[in-house]
Amino acid sequence: MLDGLVQLGNAFTVFANFTTLFNVLWATLAGILIGSLPGLTATMGVALLTTLTYQLPPAQAILILISVYVGAIYGGSRSAILLNIPGTPANAATTLDGFPLARSGRGGEAMGIATTASMMGTFIGVLFLAAIAPLLAEFALRFGSYEYFWLAIFGIVIAGQMTSFDDALKGWISGFLGLMVAMVGQESIHAYDRLTFGIPDLAGGLALIPALVGAFGFAEVLTVMKNRAPELAARSVGRVLPKLSELWRYKRTIGRSGVIGTVVGIIPGVGEDIGAWISYAAARRGSKEKEQFGKGSIEGLIAAETGNNTAIPGALIPALTLAVPGSAPAAVLLAAMLIHGIRPGPLIMIEAPDFVFQVVWMVMLATVAIGVIGLLLTRPLLQVLRVPRERLMPVIFVLCVIGPYAITQRLFDVYVMIGFGILGFVLREMKYPMAPLVLGIILGEILDKNLRRALVLADGDLTPFFTRPISMVLWIATLLVILLALPPVRRGVSRLLRWETAA
Amino acid sequence: MQDRQLIRADLVTGLILVAFGLAVLMEAVGMPRFETRRINPWTVPGLVPGFLAIIIAVLGAALALRSTFSAALRAPAPALDPQEAADVRAARRRLLACLGICLAYAAGLVGRVPFWLATGFFVFAFVAAFEWQRDDPPPARARKLAIAAVLAAAAAILVPLLFERLFLVRLP
């Protein structure tokens, strides 16, 4: 315990300098701008900045990326409140109460509350990150190939189920397609080129960052240009600084949303958006003023904004300790860490314990920055929402072209970006979630290596997959998620529950 | 996308996924087994792609079956009112224009002409195309084109400067 505190203190010294302060401020501001512009998501922001910062020292580069991530998830609340359009998918629940508040002339108050709720959410999440990550890393040392195989399958199944809005089948299709994407290229055991069809550029596989910039950047540009232009709802914003007494009144909501957000963040591939929705639903169920929800409830706004920001440190927990990202932006961060020579996984507390605590400080610094920027620059930041999309989107697309090229200097990666952009757009139009696809691309290699290794270890015997204790927990959980997603089972369970409560 | 359209799209997607799964499965079965190298048969390269291909085919079949049995597929399509139909057409036009301009830039110009020139052209074409209104009076049109030109010039100058000098990133 004391060791941990000393390491936490040591980690801070890495960041006690002017460069850090400068980088946190500009990156968080960039994140807020990216988040507040509908069509630019946190995932895309982190992916683009990864390509632009890879010349920097690792600690500073990851600091910038985390600042963009935290800034973007918070920044999305701006457009959710003022335009009724979530700036990132994570802020969808924010629109429910944020927009009615803005329409009744309390836009400033709503933004102030969103800022403080986001800050508190991230603080709660950071505490969990510092406490859980070392424990989980130690626990993960017990994972063998069998467990990693099940972890990959469980990750895809639960992410597919939770991110797909009542159509788990589409979530699973998206996830397994992601795993298949990871099969392209040279495999790791015999160095055989799989599914490359003689194209030399495919031997290295389809890289995550070009795929993400396509699926979250180009696909967004197409979606934004296809839809009609949004209109700004509130011109006057009113008071911005929130009353402390008001926040104190909702301390239970903040605490509850903090825990829910962290747990949802830890679940592979299930990120900030689901964190916000679940904590919003929980807040409504536990509220004394249920009827206010959806009409401009302060409590609802707090629940949504705490829930999504807490999921950020939550999503970093499995990313750091299991190399399994908790959300789509965390997947990009994971890729960025690998680019910078940091190897997340169960060994991280042995190989680079400092790094975990440095990440804690990075999130803390970014959180302070959103508070400072969010409360001081409310009015200037509103101007950004007035930039016409016709002028903004071409610039975004230019960045989408530069980003993938920057790392490898191959035009092939630009074509990968285009391909995934079109695929992502079509899939999204047909209501397929993107997060499982991203998770699949990351988990593909883990699945491939560990399934084959486990089969070699057991000499083709499947029993250890089902009888080892951690494996058992994982396959039973996977089966439950699948069963509960089937409509007849779900109907049966709810009938049973109703019958129990009636009896 | 409307419900009925979506269910129809699901049917097609399901069938495509089944075909895709089967094709990958055949490819996976055809992957070498390296018998001469005496490798462990459980490490053959085709194992995991084959496993995933079967799952994708099964999920695709489930999707296709679900939409086949869906009542919405049999119900007659509700007619769109003229305003809605016009909106759908306008959205499709915007989408195709955006796709066309972006593809011409990223797959056509980039790598063949200097990056600053390609970017300048692209920004001008994009802004001009989307701000173009058929009933604009000539002065307004000239103003819009001028704005597009200024933005294009700014992008052509600033993008290379910012990325190559500040971020030390090489451009195509």
XYZ file of C-alpha atoms in Angstrom:
675
model
C 0.000 0.000 0.000
C 2.725 2.420 1.104
C 4.773 1.257 -1.853
C 1.954 2.262 -4.125
C 1.796 5.754 -2.602
C 5.542 6.225 -3.011
C 5.297 5.133 -6.648
C 2.367 7.484 -7.150
C 4.491 10.322 -5.738
C 7.468 9.397 -7.908
C 5.274 9.264 -10.986
C 4.179 12.847 -10.372
C 7.738 14.143 -10.567
C 7.828 13.100 -14.235
C 5.093 15.614 -14.931
C 6.141 18.525 -12.739
C 7.404 20.729 -15.543
C 6.315 23.425 -17.962
C 6.176 21.169 -21.047
C 3.622 18.965 -19.311
C 1.440 21.912 -18.391
C 1.583 23.253 -21.926
C 0.788 19.868 -23.475
C -2.104 19.155 -21.103
C -3.681 22.527 -21.784
C -3.527 22.475 -25.569
C -4.416 18.789 -25.842
C -7.398 19.096 -23.504
C -8.573 22.170 -25.384
C -8.176 20.277 -28.663
C -10.119 17.397 -27.125
C -12.928 19.699 -26.006
C -13.136 21.215 -29.499
C -13.122 17.764 -31.129
C -15.751 16.523 -28.705
C -18.012 19.519 -29.033
C -18.134 19.328 -32.827
C -20.741 16.775 -33.853
C -19.103 14.338 -36.209
C -15.765 14.322 -34.445
C -15.537 11.638 -31.794
C -13.062 10.901 -29.031
C -11.901 7.796 -30.890
C -11.098 9.781 -33.981
C -9.415 12.546 -31.988
C -7.160 10.096 -30.165
C -6.419 8.200 -33.410
C -5.443 11.356 -35.283
C -3.324 12.699 -32.447
C -1.573 9.317 -32.142
C -0.276 9.727 -35.636
C 0.799 13.298 -35.029
C 2.567 12.785 -31.701
C 4.546 9.660 -32.332
C 7.764 11.671 -32.595
C 7.373 12.858 -28.987
C 8.739 11.043 -25.905
C 6.310 8.271 -24.800
C 5.138 9.885 -21.539
C 4.308 13.191 -23.227
C 2.638 11.514 -26.210
C 0.372 9.354 -24.027
C -0.331 12.401 -21.823
C -1.520 14.301 -24.893
C -3.705 11.399 -26.020
C -5.305 10.958 -22.608
C -5.950 14.708 -22.411
C -7.658 14.581 -25.807
C -9.705 11.575 -24.673
C -10.885 13.201 -21.420
C -11.429 16.548 -23.155
C -13.475 15.038 -25.981
C -15.842 13.026 -23.792
C -16.471 16.155 -21.740
C -16.590 18.482 -24.764
C -19.392 16.449 -26.291
C -21.702 17.757 -23.589
C -21.532 21.230 -25.177
C -23.307 20.301 -28.380
C -25.577 17.893 -26.481
C -26.803 20.798 -24.358
C -26.879 23.536 -26.980
C -27.673 21.681 -30.223
C -29.518 18.629 -28.897
C -26.914 16.605 -30.811
C -24.410 14.617 -28.789
C -20.903 15.795 -29.706
C -19.681 12.229 -29.193
C -21.886 9.129 -28.756
C -20.983 9.272 -25.045
C -23.103 12.394 -24.597
C -26.348 11.012 -25.991
C -27.875 10.711 -22.507
C -26.795 14.305 -21.789
C -29.170 15.648 -24.439
C -32.222 14.349 -22.538
C -31.959 16.903 -19.745
C -29.239 19.229 -21.006
C -31.181 20.447 -24.025
C -34.442 21.199 -22.154
C -32.367 23.202 -19.648
C -30.758 25.193 -22.472
C -34.128 25.849 -24.089
C -35.436 27.325 -20.872
C -32.494 29.757 -20.792
C -30.356 27.785 -18.340
C -27.745 26.645 -20.883
C -24.878 28.163 -18.910
C -25.933 26.445 -15.721
C -26.264 23.150 -17.572
C -22.771 23.518 -19.008
C -21.360 24.399 -15.595
C -22.987 21.357 -14.046
C -21.804 19.147 -16.912
C -18.281 20.420 -16.285
C -18.249 19.731 -12.568
C -20.036 16.387 -12.973
C -17.489 15.334 -15.596
C -14.651 16.359 -13.293
C -16.028 14.475 -10.334
C -16.725 11.456 -12.488
C -13.155 11.328 -13.704
C -11.806 11.809 -10.172
C -13.862 8.876 -8.893
C -12.723 6.774 -11.830
C -9.090 7.685 -11.239
C -9.319 6.488 -7.639
C -10.628 3.149 -8.888
C -7.908 3.058 -11.554
C -5.162 3.543 -8.960
C -6.707 0.969 -6.639
C -7.895 -1.729 -9.065
C -5.274 -1.733 -11.837
C -2.400 -3.144 -9.730
C -4.707 -5.799 -8.227
C -6.129 -6.802 -11.597
C -2.637 -7.014 -13.100
C -1.616 -9.372 -10.316
C -4.749 -11.448 -10.781
C -4.213 -11.561 -14.543
C -0.872 -13.293 -13.993
C -2.952 -16.417 -13.372
C -4.417 -16.235 -16.871
C -3.207 -18.932 -19.229
C -3.968 -19.448 -22.905
C -7.355 -21.005 -22.118
C -8.398 -17.953 -20.135
C -7.202 -15.509 -22.794
C -9.203 -17.398 -25.414
C -12.357 -17.077 -23.332
C -11.574 -13.469 -22.455
C -11.463 -12.604 -26.159
C -14.746 -14.415 -26.862
C -16.409 -12.967 -23.754
C -15.214 -9.469 -24.708
C -16.746 -9.704 -28.179
C -20.000 -11.247 -26.943
C -20.609 -8.752 -24.131
C -19.466 -5.723 -26.131
C -21.693 -6.832 -29.009
C -24.634 -7.254 -26.682
C -24.229 -4.026 -24.714
C -23.353 -1.597 -27.488
C -25.964 -2.717 -29.985
C -29.208 -1.185 -28.699
C -31.441 -4.239 -28.453
C -30.029 -6.087 -31.423
C -27.236 -8.241 -30.050
C -26.979 -10.204 -33.299
C -25.669 -7.147 -35.112
C -23.221 -6.407 -32.305
C -21.842 -9.930 -32.518
C -21.580 -9.789 -36.308
C -19.655 -6.548 -35.968
C -17.336 -8.092 -33.343
C -16.613 -11.286 -35.256
C -15.975 -9.290 -38.437
C -13.406 -7.342 -36.410
C -11.754 -10.592 -35.321
C -11.705 -11.681 -38.968
C -10.059 -8.407 -40.004
C -7.269 -9.259 -37.566
C -6.714 -12.575 -39.377
C -5.452 -10.784 -42.483
C -1.662 -10.772 -42.758
C 1.198 -12.827 -41.459
C 0.224 -15.078 -38.532
C 2.479 -15.212 -35.518
C 3.351 -18.915 -35.188
C 4.497 -20.040 -38.649
C 4.742 -16.634 -40.375
C 2.256 -17.703 -43.048
C 0.511 -14.938 -45.018
C -3.212 -15.444 -44.426
C -5.950 -13.987 -46.639
C -3.519 -11.625 -48.386
C -4.283 -12.844 -51.939
C -0.735 -12.135 -53.025
C -0.916 -8.429 -52.174
C 2.423 -7.618 -50.473
C 0.975 -4.615 -48.583
C -1.498 -6.909 -46.816
C 1.254 -9.099 -45.339
C 1.616 -6.697 -42.409
C -2.114 -6.938 -41.778
C -4.692 -4.160 -41.649
C -3.398 -1.687 -39.093
C -5.768 -0.512 -36.369
C -5.196 3.222 -36.698
C -6.013 3.583 -40.412
C -9.051 1.352 -39.855
C -10.215 3.510 -36.951
C -9.590 6.808 -38.685
C -11.743 5.451 -41.505
C -14.532 3.998 -39.390
C -14.732 6.938 -36.997
C -13.440 9.794 -39.197
C -14.344 9.347 -42.842
C -17.596 7.520 -41.975
C -18.548 10.458 -39.724
C -17.751 12.988 -42.457
C -20.116 11.087 -44.762
C -22.833 10.886 -42.080
C -22.582 14.570 -41.173
C -22.727 15.702 -44.797
C -25.651 13.427 -45.545
C -27.763 14.806 -42.687
C -29.218 18.289 -42.472
C -27.300 21.041 -40.720
C -28.177 21.412 -37.003
C -29.335 24.681 -35.490
C -28.044 26.280 -32.321
C -30.824 26.200 -29.723
C -29.635 28.654 -27.133
C -27.993 31.990 -27.813
C -27.910 33.249 -24.250
C -26.263 30.962 -21.757
C -26.742 32.726 -18.408
C -24.815 31.820 -15.249
C -22.048 29.246 -15.712
C -20.556 28.553 -12.285
C -22.613 25.851 -10.556
C -23.747 26.156 -6.940
C -21.838 23.834 -4.618
C -24.930 23.253 -2.501
C -26.709 21.895 -5.561
C -23.917 19.418 -6.248
C -23.857 18.338 -2.597
C -27.559 17.573 -2.826
C -26.864 15.018 -5.526
C -23.852 13.409 -3.876
C -25.525 9.988 -3.914
C -26.210 10.232 -7.642
C -22.595 11.249 -8.263
C -21.261 8.339 -6.184
C -23.597 5.818 -7.784
C -22.825 7.016 -11.311
C -19.118 6.898 -10.499
C -19.277 3.238 -9.544
C -21.511 2.301 -12.496
C -19.307 4.192 -14.951
C -16.166 2.475 -13.691
C -17.675 -1.008 -13.883
C -19.062 -0.388 -17.370
C -15.682 1.056 -18.393
C -13.885 -2.093 -17.266
C -16.111 -4.360 -19.398
C -14.216 -4.889 -22.683
C -15.295 -2.628 -25.520
C -18.232 -1.170 -23.591
C -17.352 2.428 -23.061
C -18.530 5.871 -22.093
C -21.840 5.907 -23.952
C -23.174 2.832 -22.185
C -21.738 4.145 -18.894
C -23.826 7.287 -19.315
C -27.019 5.420 -20.270
C -26.853 2.933 -17.417
C -26.073 5.539 -14.775
C -28.845 7.764 -16.165
C -31.328 4.887 -15.904
C -30.155 4.051 -12.382
C -30.437 7.689 -11.308
C -33.988 7.903 -12.627
C -34.979 4.730 -10.811
C -33.505 5.971 -7.512
C -34.653 9.591 -7.819
C -37.202 11.402 -5.711
C -38.028 13.623 -8.681
C -38.507 11.004 -11.408
C -41.034 13.099 -13.295
C -38.385 15.775 -13.935
C -36.174 13.380 -15.912
C -36.200 14.241 -19.596
C -37.621 17.705 -18.907
C -34.470 19.378 -17.636
C -33.495 17.484 -14.514
C -30.217 18.566 -12.935
C -29.897 15.109 -11.420
C -30.270 13.414 -14.822
C -27.637 15.673 -16.335
C -25.255 14.941 -13.457
C -25.820 11.186 -13.786
C -25.144 11.191 -17.536
C -22.017 13.335 -17.382
C -20.556 11.583 -14.335
C -21.289 8.186 -15.864
C -19.514 8.832 -19.144
C -16.418 10.472 -17.720
C -15.909 7.838 -15.021
C -15.868 5.223 -17.758
C -12.615 6.726 -19.115
C -10.341 5.641 -16.241
C -12.519 2.534 -16.027
C -11.761 1.655 -19.642
C -8.046 2.189 -19.011
C -7.975 -0.471 -16.262
C -8.268 -3.546 -18.533
C -6.334 -1.773 -21.294
C -3.318 -1.414 -19.012
C -3.521 -4.716 -17.161
C -4.962 -7.179 -19.691
C -4.183 -5.381 -22.975
C -7.932 -5.568 -23.619
C -9.422 -2.104 -24.189
C -12.484 -1.075 -22.196
C -13.717 1.290 -24.927
C -13.023 2.302 -28.517
C -10.804 5.299 -27.639
C -8.979 3.080 -25.123
C -8.304 0.684 -28.017
C -6.510 3.462 -29.850
C -4.612 4.369 -26.699
C -3.550 0.751 -26.397
C -2.261 0.817 -29.972
C -0.471 4.092 -29.234
C 1.212 2.588 -26.170
C 2.491 -0.298 -28.296
C 3.793 2.161 -30.906
C 5.709 3.918 -28.126
C 7.243 0.680 -26.860
C 5.075 0.303 -23.753
C 3.688 -3.208 -23.366
C 0.384 -3.207 -21.501
C -0.658 -6.543 -20.011
C -0.386 -8.518 -16.768
C 3.360 -7.909 -16.617
C 2.982 -4.130 -16.583
C 3.190 -3.901 -12.777
C 6.491 -5.804 -12.971
C 7.995 -4.267 -16.112
C 6.754 -0.683 -15.806
C 4.866 -0.060 -12.557
C 5.696 3.643 -12.836
C 3.754 3.866 -16.043
C 0.460 2.831 -14.448
C 0.812 5.590 -11.868
C 1.876 8.043 -14.545
C -1.404 7.279 -16.324
C -3.223 8.075 -13.076
C -1.590 11.504 -13.049
C -2.239 12.039 -16.744
C -5.982 11.551 -16.209
C -5.885 13.784 -13.107
C -4.109 16.593 -14.974
C -6.544 16.368 -17.880
C -9.443 16.508 -15.425
C -8.138 19.674 -13.817
C -7.685 21.102 -17.308
C -11.295 20.435 -18.308
C -12.385 22.238 -15.172
C -10.231 25.274 -15.844
C -10.936 25.476 -19.573
C -14.577 24.481 -19.261
C -15.500 27.054 -16.668
C -13.330 29.913 -17.917
C -13.807 29.612 -21.657
C -17.506 28.786 -21.921
C -18.435 31.692 -24.164
C -15.456 31.656 -26.581
C -15.924 27.905 -26.988
C -19.498 28.501 -28.160
C -18.115 30.108 -31.314
C -16.817 26.734 -32.443
C -20.334 25.393 -32.738
C -21.065 28.145 -35.260
C -18.430 27.027 -37.799
C -20.408 25.711 -40.792
C -19.875 22.017 -41.404
C -19.265 22.656 -45.111
C -16.042 24.408 -44.137
C -15.033 22.145 -41.296
C -15.502 18.701 -42.826
C -12.986 19.099 -45.681
C -10.333 19.995 -43.096
C -11.278 16.919 -41.072
C -10.977 14.733 -44.134
C -7.540 16.157 -44.924
C -6.518 15.128 -41.381
C -7.987 11.664 -42.003
C -5.668 11.344 -45.005
C -2.571 12.682 -43.236
C -3.052 10.581 -40.074
C -2.732 7.034 -41.455
C 0.082 8.086 -43.782
C 2.101 9.717 -41.000
C 3.147 6.510 -39.212
C 4.127 4.202 -42.056
C 4.487 6.575 -45.020
C 2.464 4.160 -47.143
C -0.374 5.285 -49.402
C -1.789 1.810 -48.816
C -2.841 2.895 -45.315
C -4.763 5.812 -46.829
C -6.661 3.281 -48.961
C -7.325 1.149 -45.864
C -8.771 4.288 -44.234
C -11.050 4.860 -47.248
C -12.176 1.223 -47.291
C -13.026 1.196 -43.591
C -14.703 4.592 -43.917
C -17.126 3.303 -46.523
C -17.628 -0.011 -44.698
C -18.155 1.817 -41.403
C -20.693 4.170 -42.956
C -22.692 1.343 -44.533
C -22.622 -0.736 -41.333
C -23.694 2.226 -39.231
C -26.573 3.035 -41.590
C -27.727 -0.542 -41.045
C -27.456 -0.091 -37.246
C -24.333 -2.121 -36.536
C -22.314 -0.796 -33.571
C -18.689 0.078 -34.301
C -17.139 -0.595 -30.873
C -17.210 -4.436 -31.147
C -15.523 -4.176 -34.564
C -12.671 -2.180 -33.043
C -12.409 -4.555 -30.110
C -12.328 -7.476 -32.536
C -9.398 -6.003 -34.461
C -7.451 -5.733 -31.172
C -8.514 -9.106 -29.753
C -7.968 -11.036 -32.998
C -4.308 -11.698 -32.362
C -4.907 -12.655 -28.719
C -7.598 -15.114 -29.808
C -5.529 -16.604 -32.609
C -2.360 -17.137 -30.582
C -4.047 -18.400 -27.441
C -6.564 -20.767 -29.011
C -3.820 -22.567 -30.912
C -1.441 -22.538 -27.960
C -4.105 -23.883 -25.628
C -4.969 -26.668 -28.074
C -1.295 -27.628 -28.301
C -0.954 -27.628 -24.496
C -4.000 -29.841 -24.082
C -3.165 -31.835 -27.223
C -6.564 -31.134 -28.701
C -8.459 -31.930 -25.532
C -11.239 -29.398 -24.966
C -11.910 -30.197 -21.300
C -9.447 -27.676 -19.790
C -11.302 -24.918 -21.652
C -14.331 -25.713 -19.527
C -12.943 -27.004 -16.244
C -10.198 -24.559 -15.225
C -11.713 -22.200 -12.616
C -11.229 -18.817 -14.331
C -12.116 -20.340 -17.712
C -15.288 -21.721 -16.183
C -16.361 -18.307 -14.926
C -15.665 -16.790 -18.340
C -17.517 -19.382 -20.437
C -20.500 -19.426 -18.107
C -20.645 -15.621 -18.245
C -20.399 -15.763 -22.059
C -23.197 -18.318 -22.249
C -25.403 -16.258 -19.929
C -24.896 -13.125 -22.014
C -25.835 -15.050 -25.171
C -28.869 -16.690 -23.582
C -30.158 -13.468 -22.063
C -29.912 -11.756 -25.451
C -32.282 -14.300 -27.040
C -35.825 -12.878 -27.054
C -37.636 -16.086 -25.884
C -35.244 -16.480 -22.927
C -35.572 -12.827 -22.032
C -39.372 -13.038 -22.133
C -39.252 -16.154 -19.930
C -36.961 -14.516 -17.382
C -39.071 -11.375 -17.120
C -42.228 -13.497 -16.708
C -40.494 -15.459 -13.956
C -39.407 -12.245 -12.212
C -42.928 -10.809 -12.422
C -44.341 -14.010 -11.008
C -41.857 -13.925 -8.119
C -42.668 -10.326 -7.215
C -46.401 -11.046 -7.441
C -46.002 -14.056 -5.161
C -33.070 3.961 -42.777
C -36.713 2.899 -42.544
C -37.746 -0.313 -40.803
C -38.829 -2.115 -43.917
C -35.739 -1.058 -45.835
C -33.582 -2.091 -42.906
C -35.132 -5.546 -42.720
C -34.607 -6.015 -46.446
C -31.000 -4.833 -46.045
C -30.605 -7.338 -43.183
C -31.727 -10.164 -45.452
C -29.171 -9.210 -48.103
C -26.429 -8.666 -45.502
C -27.206 -12.027 -43.902
C -26.844 -13.801 -47.229
C -23.626 -11.919 -48.001
C -22.244 -12.921 -44.596
C -23.104 -16.590 -45.188
C -21.347 -16.455 -48.563
C -18.400 -14.597 -47.025
C -18.136 -17.096 -44.167
C -18.205 -20.066 -46.530
C -15.626 -18.474 -48.831
C -13.241 -17.809 -45.938
C -13.860 -21.328 -44.630
C -12.824 -22.786 -47.982
C -9.783 -20.540 -48.037
C -8.916 -21.608 -44.467
C -9.276 -25.299 -45.287
C -6.992 -24.754 -48.263
C -4.260 -23.125 -46.133
C -1.075 -25.228 -45.840
C -0.759 -27.784 -43.032
C 3.055 -27.872 -43.204
C 3.101 -31.676 -42.840
C 6.662 -31.786 -44.122
C 7.764 -29.445 -41.357
C 6.191 -31.784 -38.794
C 4.419 -28.970 -37.005
C 1.840 -29.605 -34.309
C -1.441 -30.036 -36.218
C -3.234 -27.769 -33.731
C -1.142 -24.793 -34.850
C -2.093 -24.836 -38.554
C -2.662 -21.287 -39.862
C -6.188 -22.009 -41.106
C -7.591 -23.083 -37.733
C -8.747 -19.765 -36.278
C -9.891 -18.155 -39.568
C -11.927 -21.308 -40.210
C -13.435 -21.180 -36.728
C -14.369 -17.504 -37.160
C -15.709 -18.130 -40.674
C -18.140 -20.746 -39.326
C -19.363 -18.353 -36.624
C -19.838 -15.523 -39.129
C -21.766 -17.805 -41.498
C -24.017 -18.948 -38.627
C -24.658 -15.364 -37.475
C -25.352 -14.343 -41.085
C -27.818 -17.203 -41.465
C -29.556 -16.156 -38.234
C -29.840 -12.579 -39.521
C -31.223 -13.702 -42.879
C -33.735 -16.055 -41.246
C -34.863 -13.424 -38.772
C -35.603 -10.905 -41.494
C -37.309 -13.546 -43.663
C -39.754 -14.314 -40.869
C -40.265 -10.670 -40.002
C -43.790 -9.435 -40.649
C -42.512 -6.058 -41.813
C -41.044 -7.641 -44.932
C -44.467 -8.718 -46.120
C -46.301 -5.529 -45.202
C -46.668 -3.026 -48.035
C -44.221 -0.136 -47.872
C -45.821 3.054 -46.560
C -45.670 5.755 -49.225
C -43.405 8.703 -48.445
C -45.022 12.104 -48.660
C -43.476 14.371 -51.326
C -41.514 16.405 -48.745
C -39.968 13.273 -47.221
C -39.141 11.875 -50.634
C -37.437 15.147 -51.589
C -35.450 15.080 -48.333
C -34.303 11.521 -48.979
C -33.208 12.476 -52.490
C -31.366 15.558 -51.218
C -29.588 13.488 -48.544
C -28.534 10.935 -51.150
C -27.256 13.717 -53.434
C -25.192 15.237 -50.610
C -23.784 11.829 -49.685
C -22.733 11.006 -53.251
C -21.188 14.441 -53.746
C -19.217 14.109 -50.507
C -18.083 10.568 -51.338
C -17.104 11.537 -54.878
C -15.050 14.596 -53.882
C -13.320 12.754 -51.009
C -12.448 9.750 -53.178
C -11.166 11.928 -56.004
C -8.854 13.594 -53.490
C -7.644 10.666 -51.371
C -7.502 7.944 -54.011
C -6.932 10.103 -57.080
C -4.895 13.213 -56.358
C -2.917 12.373 -53.209
C 0.404 10.789 -54.116
C 0.152 11.914 -57.756
C 0.296 15.700 -57.439
C 2.044 17.715 -54.703
C 0.101 17.412 -51.428
C -0.469 21.155 -50.967
C -1.931 21.438 -54.449
C -4.202 18.411 -54.002
C -5.395 19.737 -50.624
C -6.068 23.187 -52.030
C -8.111 21.757 -54.885
C -10.013 19.468 -52.546
C -10.959 22.140 -50.013
C -12.067 24.492 -52.782
C -14.165 21.828 -54.496
C -15.751 20.666 -51.239
C -16.691 24.109 -49.926
C -17.866 25.354 -53.319
C -19.967 22.246 -53.991
C -21.749 22.264 -50.647
C -22.356 25.994 -50.386
C -23.672 26.165 -53.953
C -27.355 27.126 -54.110
C -29.182 27.077 -57.413
C -31.076 30.308 -56.744
C -28.140 32.375 -55.437
C -27.824 35.822 -57.098
C -24.453 36.296 -58.875
C -22.884 38.538 -56.155
C -23.636 35.979 -53.427
C -22.250 33.223 -55.622
C -19.052 35.178 -56.244
C -18.689 35.767 -52.508
C -19.077 32.071 -51.739
C -16.514 31.126 -54.365
C -14.143 33.723 -52.934
C -14.547 32.266 -49.439
C -13.892 28.775 -50.817
C -10.762 30.052 -52.554
C -9.478 31.743 -49.394
C -10.064 28.579 -47.330
C -8.389 26.462 -49.996
C -5.356 28.749 -50.073
C -5.157 28.728 -46.266
C -5.328 24.919 -46.172
C -2.742 24.565 -48.951
C -0.287 26.791 -47.087
C -0.995 25.988 -43.433
C -1.378 22.192 -43.533
C 2.124 21.429 -44.887
C 3.632 24.136 -42.697
C 1.977 22.902 -39.509
C 2.512 19.201 -39.998
C 5.954 19.135 -41.566
C 7.479 21.858 -39.421
C 5.668 21.510 -36.090
C 4.685 17.846 -35.832
C 7.591 16.628 -38.005
C 5.212 14.405 -39.923
C 5.935 13.443 -43.516
C 3.081 14.168 -45.931
C 2.115 12.098 -48.968
